[in-house]
Amino acid sequence: RAWSWTCCRNSGDRAVGSHAGDHVRVDWQLKTSSGAALDAKELLFDTGNVDVVVGHGDFLPALHGALAGAELKIGEPETMKVSAEQAFGARDARLGPLKVPAANAPAGMKTGDMAGLSNGMMARVLSVDAEAVTIDANHVYAGEDLDMTVTLLEAPNVDSLETATVAGGCFWGLELAYQREPG
């Protein structure tokens, strides 16, 4: 692991530990190593104030790794480095940038568009000219080391969480019903 916490074990303030399976409420943010915030529309998970079951769910694995066994002070932000490999992976030259003959690209492509590839992947259009369309299927943050800041908002809930399987014909109808339920 490339991350480590340097917090409060020897201070008089109370540190709280979390372990796999604990329900934890945190505020967490990701920034590039240059300090720029990550674009939320490029992420497949939420940042900010979130509830996490440590070791489960669709958050960046580095968040789970950092929370498992960590001792944090409630309300005190902790910042750590996350290597590119632990974040969105290294850039893969096989994924781009690649030049595709303009004749093989859909008409009207422009820089910034997303193109669906025949293998199901999505690629970002980097440039378009009369000869070629340059695409890149790497994640926009692939190859970048990140800074991750995590603030524990309340003590972990160590009570066992149960799993409920719910089926419904319309996701949006179920979502509305759950939004109206307390908790």
Coordinates of C-alpha atoms in Angstrom, one line a residue:
R1 CA 0.0 0.0 0.0
A2 CA 1.2 3.5 -0.9
W3 CA -1.0 5.2 1.6
S4 CA -0.6 5.7 5.3
W5 CA -2.3 7.6 8.1
T6 CA -0.3 9.8 10.4
C7 CA -3.0 10.6 12.9
C8 CA -3.5 11.0 16.6
R9 CA -2.5 7.6 18.1
N10 CA -0.5 9.3 20.9
S11 CA -2.6 12.4 21.3
G12 CA -5.1 13.0 24.0
D13 CA -7.9 13.2 21.3
R14 CA -9.9 10.1 20.7
A15 CA -9.1 8.2 17.6
V16 CA -11.7 5.9 16.1
G17 CA -10.8 2.7 14.2
S18 CA -12.7 1.2 11.4
H19 CA -12.6 -2.3 10.0
A20 CA -13.9 -4.3 7.1
G21 CA -17.7 -4.5 7.2
D22 CA -18.1 -1.3 9.4
H23 CA -20.6 1.3 8.2
V24 CA -18.7 4.6 8.1
R25 CA -19.8 8.1 7.2
V26 CA -17.0 10.2 5.7
D27 CA -16.5 13.3 3.6
W28 CA -13.8 12.5 1.0
Q29 CA -12.4 14.4 -1.9
L30 CA -9.9 13.6 -4.7
K31 CA -7.6 16.0 -6.4
T32 CA -4.9 15.7 -8.9
S33 CA -1.3 16.0 -7.5
S34 CA -1.3 19.5 -8.9
G35 CA -4.3 20.4 -6.7
A36 CA -7.1 20.4 -9.3
A37 CA -10.4 18.8 -8.2
L38 CA -11.5 15.8 -10.2
D39 CA -14.5 16.3 -12.6
A40 CA -17.4 14.5 -11.0
K41 CA -18.9 13.5 -14.4
E42 CA -15.7 11.5 -15.0
L43 CA -16.1 9.4 -11.9
L44 CA -18.1 6.2 -11.4
F45 CA -18.6 6.8 -7.7
D46 CA -19.7 9.6 -5.4
T47 CA -17.3 11.8 -3.5
G48 CA -18.2 14.3 -0.8
N49 CA -20.4 13.2 2.1
V50 CA -21.0 9.5 1.7
D51 CA -21.8 6.3 3.6
V52 CA -19.4 3.5 3.0
V53 CA -19.4 -0.1 4.1
V54 CA -15.6 -0.6 4.5
G55 CA -14.5 -3.2 2.0
H56 CA -17.7 -3.3 0.0
G57 CA -19.3 -1.1 -2.7
D58 CA -18.3 0.9 -5.7
F59 CA -15.9 3.4 -4.3
L60 CA -12.3 3.8 -5.3
P61 CA -10.5 0.7 -3.7
A62 CA -7.9 3.1 -2.2
L63 CA -10.7 4.6 0.0
H64 CA -11.6 1.1 1.3
G65 CA -7.9 0.3 1.9
A66 CA -7.4 3.6 3.7
L67 CA -10.4 3.1 6.0
A68 CA -9.7 -0.6 6.9
G69 CA -7.8 -0.5 10.1
A70 CA -7.3 3.3 10.1
E71 CA -7.7 5.3 13.3
L72 CA -9.1 8.7 12.5
K73 CA -10.3 11.6 14.6
I74 CA -13.9 12.6 14.0
G75 CA -14.0 15.9 12.1
E76 CA -10.2 16.0 11.3
P77 CA -9.3 15.7 7.7
E78 CA -6.5 13.3 6.7
T79 CA -4.8 13.6 3.3
M80 CA -2.8 10.9 1.6
K81 CA -1.2 10.2 -1.8
V82 CA -2.9 7.6 -4.0
S83 CA -0.7 6.2 -6.8
A84 CA -2.0 6.0 -10.3
E85 CA -2.1 2.2 -10.1
Q86 CA -4.4 2.4 -7.0
A87 CA -6.6 5.1 -8.5
F88 CA -7.5 4.8 -12.2
G89 CA -4.6 2.6 -13.3
A90 CA -1.6 3.3 -15.5
R91 CA -2.1 4.6 -19.0
D92 CA -2.3 1.8 -21.5
A93 CA -0.7 2.6 -24.9
R94 CA -3.0 0.0 -26.5
L95 CA -6.0 2.2 -25.5
G96 CA -4.7 5.4 -26.9
P97 CA -4.1 7.8 -28.1
L98 CA -4.8 6.1 -31.4
K99 CA -5.4 7.6 -34.9
V100 CA -8.4 6.2 -36.7
P101 CA -8.9 7.1 -40.4
A102 CA -11.5 9.8 -40.7
A103 CA -13.4 7.7 -43.3
N104 CA -13.9 5.0 -40.6
A105 CA -15.3 7.5 -38.0
P106 CA -18.9 8.6 -37.8
A107 CA -19.6 11.9 -39.5
G108 CA -19.7 15.0 -37.4
M109 CA -17.2 13.8 -34.7
K110 CA -15.6 16.7 -32.8
T111 CA -13.0 17.1 -30.1
G112 CA -14.4 16.2 -26.7
D113 CA -17.0 13.8 -28.0
M114 CA -17.3 10.3 -26.6
A115 CA -17.2 7.5 -29.2
G116 CA -18.6 4.0 -28.6
L117 CA -16.2 1.3 -29.8
S118 CA -17.1 -2.1 -31.2
N119 CA -15.8 -3.8 -28.1
G120 CA -18.2 -1.8 -25.8
M121 CA -15.6 0.6 -24.5
M122 CA -15.9 4.3 -24.7
A123 CA -13.2 6.5 -26.1
R124 CA -12.7 10.3 -25.9
V125 CA -12.1 12.1 -29.2
L126 CA -8.9 14.1 -28.8
S127 CA -8.7 15.7 -32.2
V128 CA -10.3 15.6 -35.6
D129 CA -8.8 16.5 -39.0
A130 CA -9.4 15.6 -42.6
E131 CA -7.2 12.5 -42.4
A132 CA -7.8 11.0 -38.9
V133 CA -9.8 11.1 -35.7
T134 CA -7.5 10.7 -32.6
I135 CA -9.2 8.8 -29.8
D136 CA -8.2 7.6 -26.3
A137 CA -10.0 4.9 -24.3
N138 CA -7.9 5.4 -21.2
H139 CA -9.7 6.9 -18.2
V140 CA -9.1 10.6 -18.3
Y141 CA -7.3 10.3 -14.9
A142 CA -5.3 7.2 -15.8
G143 CA -1.6 7.6 -15.1
E144 CA -2.2 10.4 -12.5
D145 CA -1.3 10.2 -8.9
L146 CA -4.0 11.7 -6.7
D147 CA -4.4 13.3 -3.3
M148 CA -7.2 11.9 -1.3
T149 CA -8.6 13.7 1.7
V150 CA -10.9 11.8 4.1
T151 CA -12.8 13.2 7.1
L152 CA -14.6 10.8 9.4
L153 CA -17.9 12.4 10.2
E154 CA -19.1 10.1 13.0
A155 CA -18.0 7.0 14.8
P156 CA -18.3 3.9 12.7
N157 CA -21.4 1.8 13.1
V158 CA -20.1 -1.6 13.9
D159 CA -23.5 -3.3 14.0
S160 CA -23.9 -5.9 11.4
L161 CA -25.7 -4.7 8.3
E162 CA -28.2 -6.9 6.5
T163 CA -28.7 -7.2 2.8
A164 CA -32.1 -6.8 1.2
T165 CA -32.8 -7.9 -2.3
V166 CA -35.6 -5.8 -3.9
A167 CA -37.1 -6.3 -7.3
G168 CA -39.2 -3.8 -9.1
G169 CA -40.3 -3.0 -12.6
C170 CA -39.2 0.5 -12.7
F171 CA -36.0 1.8 -11.0
W172 CA -37.2 5.3 -10.7
G173 CA -40.4 4.3 -9.0
L174 CA -38.4 2.4 -6.4
E175 CA -35.9 5.2 -6.0
L176 CA -38.7 7.6 -5.2
A177 CA -40.2 5.3 -2.6
Y178 CA -36.8 4.8 -0.9
Q179 CA -36.1 8.5 -0.9
R180 CA -39.3 9.0 1.0
E181 CA -38.3 6.5 3.7
P182 CA -36.4 7.8 6.8
G183 CA -32.8 6.5 7.2

